[in-house]
Short mmCIF file of C-alpha atoms in Angstrom, two decimals:
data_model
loop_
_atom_site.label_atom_id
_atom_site.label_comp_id
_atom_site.label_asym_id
_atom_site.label_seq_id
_atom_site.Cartn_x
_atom_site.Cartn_y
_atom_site.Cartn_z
CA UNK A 739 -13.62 -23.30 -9.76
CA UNK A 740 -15.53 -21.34 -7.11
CA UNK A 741 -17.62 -24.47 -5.84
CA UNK A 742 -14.23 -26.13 -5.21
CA UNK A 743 -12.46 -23.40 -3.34
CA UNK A 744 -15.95 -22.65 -1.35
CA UNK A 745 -15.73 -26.11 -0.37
CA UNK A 746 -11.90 -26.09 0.78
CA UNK A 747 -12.24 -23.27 2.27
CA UNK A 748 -14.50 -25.38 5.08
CA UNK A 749 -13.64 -28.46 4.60
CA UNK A 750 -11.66 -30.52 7.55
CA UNK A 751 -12.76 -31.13 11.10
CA UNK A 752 -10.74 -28.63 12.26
CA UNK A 753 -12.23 -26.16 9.45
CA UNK A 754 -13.54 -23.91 11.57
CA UNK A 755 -10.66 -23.57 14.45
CA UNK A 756 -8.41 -22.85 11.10
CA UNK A 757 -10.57 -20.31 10.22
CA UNK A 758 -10.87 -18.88 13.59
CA UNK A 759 -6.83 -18.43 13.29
CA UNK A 760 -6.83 -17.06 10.17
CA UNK A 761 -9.11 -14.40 11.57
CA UNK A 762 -7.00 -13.34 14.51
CA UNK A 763 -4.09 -13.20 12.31
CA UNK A 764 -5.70 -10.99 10.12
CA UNK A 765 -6.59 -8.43 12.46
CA UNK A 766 -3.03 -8.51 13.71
CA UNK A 767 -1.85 -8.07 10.18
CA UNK A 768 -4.71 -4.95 10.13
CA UNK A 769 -2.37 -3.60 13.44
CA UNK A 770 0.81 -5.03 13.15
CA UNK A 771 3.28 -5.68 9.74
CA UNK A 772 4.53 -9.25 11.20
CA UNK A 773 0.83 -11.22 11.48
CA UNK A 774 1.04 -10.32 7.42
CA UNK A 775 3.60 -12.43 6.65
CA UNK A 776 2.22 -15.57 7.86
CA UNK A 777 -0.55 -14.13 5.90
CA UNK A 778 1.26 -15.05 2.69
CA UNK A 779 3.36 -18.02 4.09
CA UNK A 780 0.25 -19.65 4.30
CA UNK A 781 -1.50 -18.32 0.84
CA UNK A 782 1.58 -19.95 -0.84
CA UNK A 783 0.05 -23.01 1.13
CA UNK A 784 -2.81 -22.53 0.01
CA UNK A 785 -2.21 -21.73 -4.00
CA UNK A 786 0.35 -25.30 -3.68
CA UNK A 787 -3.34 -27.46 -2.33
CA UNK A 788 -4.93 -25.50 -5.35
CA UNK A 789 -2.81 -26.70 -8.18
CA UNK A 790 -2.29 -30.39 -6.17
CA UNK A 791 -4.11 -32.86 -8.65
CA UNK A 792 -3.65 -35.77 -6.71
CA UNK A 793 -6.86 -35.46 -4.34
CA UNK A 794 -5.26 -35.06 -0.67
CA UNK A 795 -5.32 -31.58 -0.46
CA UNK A 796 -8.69 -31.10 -0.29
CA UNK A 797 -9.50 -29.03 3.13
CA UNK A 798 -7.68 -26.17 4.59
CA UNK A 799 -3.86 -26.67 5.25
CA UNK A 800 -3.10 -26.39 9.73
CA UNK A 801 -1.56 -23.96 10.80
CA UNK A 802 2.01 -25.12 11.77
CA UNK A 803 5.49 -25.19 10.84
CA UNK A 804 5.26 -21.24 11.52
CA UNK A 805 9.21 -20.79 10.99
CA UNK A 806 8.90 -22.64 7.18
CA UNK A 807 5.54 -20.07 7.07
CA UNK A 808 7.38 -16.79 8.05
CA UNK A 809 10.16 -17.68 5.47
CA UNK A 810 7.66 -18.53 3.05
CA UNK A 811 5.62 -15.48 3.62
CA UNK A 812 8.69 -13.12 3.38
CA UNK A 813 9.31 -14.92 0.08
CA UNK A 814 5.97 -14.34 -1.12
CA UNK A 815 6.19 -10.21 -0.06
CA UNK A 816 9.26 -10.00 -1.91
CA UNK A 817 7.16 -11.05 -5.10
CA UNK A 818 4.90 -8.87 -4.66
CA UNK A 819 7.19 -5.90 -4.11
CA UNK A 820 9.11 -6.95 -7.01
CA UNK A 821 5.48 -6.88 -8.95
CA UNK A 822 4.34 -3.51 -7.25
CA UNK A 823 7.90 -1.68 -7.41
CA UNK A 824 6.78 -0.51 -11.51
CA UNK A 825 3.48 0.79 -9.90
CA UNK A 826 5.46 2.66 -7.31
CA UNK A 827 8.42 4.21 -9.49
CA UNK A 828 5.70 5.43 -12.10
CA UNK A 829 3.34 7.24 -10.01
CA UNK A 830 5.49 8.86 -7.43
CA UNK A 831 7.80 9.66 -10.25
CA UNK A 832 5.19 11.25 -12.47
CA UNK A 833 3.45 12.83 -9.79
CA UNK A 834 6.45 14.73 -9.02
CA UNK A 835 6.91 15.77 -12.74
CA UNK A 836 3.49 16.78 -12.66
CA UNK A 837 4.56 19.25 -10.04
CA UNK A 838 7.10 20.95 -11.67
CA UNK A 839 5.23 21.11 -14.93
CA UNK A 840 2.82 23.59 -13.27
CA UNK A 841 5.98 26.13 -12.66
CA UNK A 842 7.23 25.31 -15.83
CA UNK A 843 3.81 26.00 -18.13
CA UNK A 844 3.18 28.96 -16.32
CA UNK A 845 6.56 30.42 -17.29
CA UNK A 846 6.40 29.58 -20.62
CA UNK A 847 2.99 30.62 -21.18
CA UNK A 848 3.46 34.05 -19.30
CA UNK A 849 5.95 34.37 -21.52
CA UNK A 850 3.92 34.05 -24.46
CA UNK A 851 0.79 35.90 -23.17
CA UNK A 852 0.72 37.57 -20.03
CA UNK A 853 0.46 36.30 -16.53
CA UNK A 854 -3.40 35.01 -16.73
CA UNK A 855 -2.33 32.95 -19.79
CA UNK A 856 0.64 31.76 -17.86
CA UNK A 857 -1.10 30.54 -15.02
CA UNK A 858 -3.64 28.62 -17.22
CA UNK A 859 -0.77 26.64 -19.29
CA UNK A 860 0.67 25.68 -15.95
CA UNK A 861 -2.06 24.30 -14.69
CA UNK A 862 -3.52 22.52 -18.51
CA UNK A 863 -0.41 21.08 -18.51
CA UNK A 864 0.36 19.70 -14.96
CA UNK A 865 -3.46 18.05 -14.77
CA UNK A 866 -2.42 16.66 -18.44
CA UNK A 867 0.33 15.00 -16.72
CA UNK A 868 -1.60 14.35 -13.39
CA UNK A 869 -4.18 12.23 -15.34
CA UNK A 870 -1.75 11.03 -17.79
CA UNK A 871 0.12 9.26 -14.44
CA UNK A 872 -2.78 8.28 -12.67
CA UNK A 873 -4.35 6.12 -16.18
CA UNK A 874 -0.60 4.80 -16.33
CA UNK A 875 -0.64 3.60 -12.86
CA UNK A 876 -3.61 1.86 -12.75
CA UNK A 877 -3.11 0.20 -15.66
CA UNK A 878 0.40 -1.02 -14.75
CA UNK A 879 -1.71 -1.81 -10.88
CA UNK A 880 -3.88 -3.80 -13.30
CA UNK A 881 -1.22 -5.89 -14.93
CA UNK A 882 0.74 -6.59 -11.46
CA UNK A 883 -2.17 -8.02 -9.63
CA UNK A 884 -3.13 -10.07 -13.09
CA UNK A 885 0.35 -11.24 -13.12
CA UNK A 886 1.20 -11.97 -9.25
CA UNK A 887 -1.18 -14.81 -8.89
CA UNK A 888 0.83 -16.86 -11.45
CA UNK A 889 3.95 -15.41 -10.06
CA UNK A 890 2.89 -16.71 -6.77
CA UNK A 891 2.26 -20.13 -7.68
CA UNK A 892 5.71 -20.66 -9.78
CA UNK A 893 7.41 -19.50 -5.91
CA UNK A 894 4.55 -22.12 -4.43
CA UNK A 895 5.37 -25.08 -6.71
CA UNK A 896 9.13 -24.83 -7.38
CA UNK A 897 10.15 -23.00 -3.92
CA UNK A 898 12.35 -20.71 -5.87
CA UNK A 899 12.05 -17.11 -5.94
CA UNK A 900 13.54 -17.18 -9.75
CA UNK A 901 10.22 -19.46 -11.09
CA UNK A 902 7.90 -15.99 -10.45
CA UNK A 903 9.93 -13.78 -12.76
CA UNK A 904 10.05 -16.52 -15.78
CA UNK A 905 8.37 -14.29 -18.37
CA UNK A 906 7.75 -16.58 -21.26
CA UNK A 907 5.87 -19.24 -18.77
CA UNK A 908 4.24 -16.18 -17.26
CA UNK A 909 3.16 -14.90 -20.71
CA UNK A 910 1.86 -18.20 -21.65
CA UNK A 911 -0.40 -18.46 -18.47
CA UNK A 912 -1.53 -14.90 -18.61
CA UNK A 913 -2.90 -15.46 -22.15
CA UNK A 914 -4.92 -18.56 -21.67
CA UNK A 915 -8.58 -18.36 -21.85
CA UNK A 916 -8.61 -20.65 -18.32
CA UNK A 917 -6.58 -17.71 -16.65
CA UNK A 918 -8.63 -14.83 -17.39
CA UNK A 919 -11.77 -16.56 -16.55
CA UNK A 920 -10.24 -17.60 -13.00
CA UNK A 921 -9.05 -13.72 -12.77
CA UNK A 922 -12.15 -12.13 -13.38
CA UNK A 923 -14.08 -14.81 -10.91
CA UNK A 924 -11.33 -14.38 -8.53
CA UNK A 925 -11.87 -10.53 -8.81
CA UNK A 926 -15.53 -10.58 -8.38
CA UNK A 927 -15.35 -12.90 -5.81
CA UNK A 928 -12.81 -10.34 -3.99
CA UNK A 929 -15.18 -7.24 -4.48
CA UNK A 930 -18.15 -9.13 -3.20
CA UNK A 931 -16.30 -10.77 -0.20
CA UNK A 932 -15.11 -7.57 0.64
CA UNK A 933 -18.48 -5.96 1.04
CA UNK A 934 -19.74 -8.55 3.04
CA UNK A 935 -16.94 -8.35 5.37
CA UNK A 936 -16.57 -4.39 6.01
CA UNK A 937 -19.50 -3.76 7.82
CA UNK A 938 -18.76 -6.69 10.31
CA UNK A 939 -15.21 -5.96 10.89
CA UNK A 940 -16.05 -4.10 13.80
CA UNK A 941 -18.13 -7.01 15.07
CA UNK A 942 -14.31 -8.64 14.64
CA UNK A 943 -15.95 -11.78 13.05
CA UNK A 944 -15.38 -9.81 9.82
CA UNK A 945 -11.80 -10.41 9.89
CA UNK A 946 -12.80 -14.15 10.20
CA UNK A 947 -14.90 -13.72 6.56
CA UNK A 948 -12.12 -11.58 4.97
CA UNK A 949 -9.54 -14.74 5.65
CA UNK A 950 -12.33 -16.97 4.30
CA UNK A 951 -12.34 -14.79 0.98
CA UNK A 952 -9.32 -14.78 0.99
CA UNK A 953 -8.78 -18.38 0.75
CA UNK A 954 -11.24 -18.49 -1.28
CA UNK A 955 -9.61 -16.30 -3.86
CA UNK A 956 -6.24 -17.96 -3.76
CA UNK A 957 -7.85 -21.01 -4.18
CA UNK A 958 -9.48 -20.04 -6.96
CA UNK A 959 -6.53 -18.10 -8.65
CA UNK A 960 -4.70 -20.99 -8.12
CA UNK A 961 -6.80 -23.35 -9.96
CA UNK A 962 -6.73 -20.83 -13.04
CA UNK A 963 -3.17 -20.77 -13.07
CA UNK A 964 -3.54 -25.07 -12.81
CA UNK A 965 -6.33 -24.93 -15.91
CA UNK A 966 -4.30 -22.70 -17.99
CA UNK A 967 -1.02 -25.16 -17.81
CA UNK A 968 -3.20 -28.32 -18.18
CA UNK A 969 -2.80 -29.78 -22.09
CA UNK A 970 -6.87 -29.45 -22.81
CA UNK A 971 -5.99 -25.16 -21.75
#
């Protein structure tokens, strides 16, 4: 999987000028919230090369037709909204239970044993909550980001916003032993991209080696999500 998508990634004779792009667009997506959705108009390109079996999508896709990627790209962010909305609900949700716990322990444990005591169950019982949130969260972050790349190729494929939200397809993907190892390569190749790319992001070519990871990464992801629906999966 990765020797494939390292190889798309700069394959083409316009390779690098696509690259180039990519780079300016992510630093105006690091500035502005438009340049991001082009972002994802094109990663739905992208994950569509990735699960293309028939050999001609083999080098990066050009950057054109940007009205087709800005629709695309909003199509994509509403995925991932959808996906993220859980994460959201849950933590700002909890959090602010969290806060009123600490009033409400300290009342009923003054009550019980003095002012000291009350003050203690307050707080026991708002970080019990705190933490409790917090491990909910990022498991639920977890499961969205494990799930979206699937999600994101159903939208890519079928060009319908319904085809990311089909749960027994999703499921089926998800479990496969081709999916998880795509995931975790995907995931390592994310972290170590990343670090790679931080310290020369002031140097501005940075931005130019996070867009290569990150076609890199949705190239692999969408090969997993290919593997895992192919009959030998």
């Amino acid at each position: 999987m990765l020797s494939e998508a390292l190889s798309y990634a700069r394959s083409g004779d316009e390779a690098l000028q696509r690259l180039l792009i990519g780079g300016a667009i992510q630093l105006g997506g690091a500035i502005f919230v438009l340049p991001g959705v082009f972002l994802y108009g094109y990663l739905l390109r992208v994950l569509r090369d990735a699960v293309d079996d028939t050999g001609d999508t083999d080098e990066l896709p050009p950057w054109d037709d940007w009205e087709t990627l800005a629709v695309d790209g909003l199509k994509a962010l509403l995925v991932v909204f959808a996906y993220l909305l859980p994460v959201f609900v849950v933590t700002v949700g909890g959090v602010l239970v969290a806060v009123f716990a600490l009033p409400f322990g300290a009342a009923l444990g003054s009550g019980a044993a003095g002012s000291e005591a009350g003050a203690a169950a307050g707080t026991t019982l708002f970080l019990v909550v705190f933490v409790g949130v917090i491990l909910l969260g990022a498991l639920l972050s977890l499961l969205a980001y494990y799930l979206l790349p699937a999600a994101l190729v159903g939208l890519a494929v079928e060009d319908d916003l319904g085809a990311a939200f089909r749960w027994d397809a999703l499921r089926a993907v998800a479990l496969s032993k081709s999916y998880v190892v795509g995931m975790l390569l995907a995931g390592l190749v994310a972290v170590a991209g990343s670090l790679v790319a931080a310290p020369l992001v002031f140097l501005l070519v940075g931005f130019v080696v996070q867009f290569y990871v990150f076609v890199v990464v949705a190239h692999v992801a969408g090969q997993a999500v290919a593997a895992s629906t192919s009959p030998a999966a």
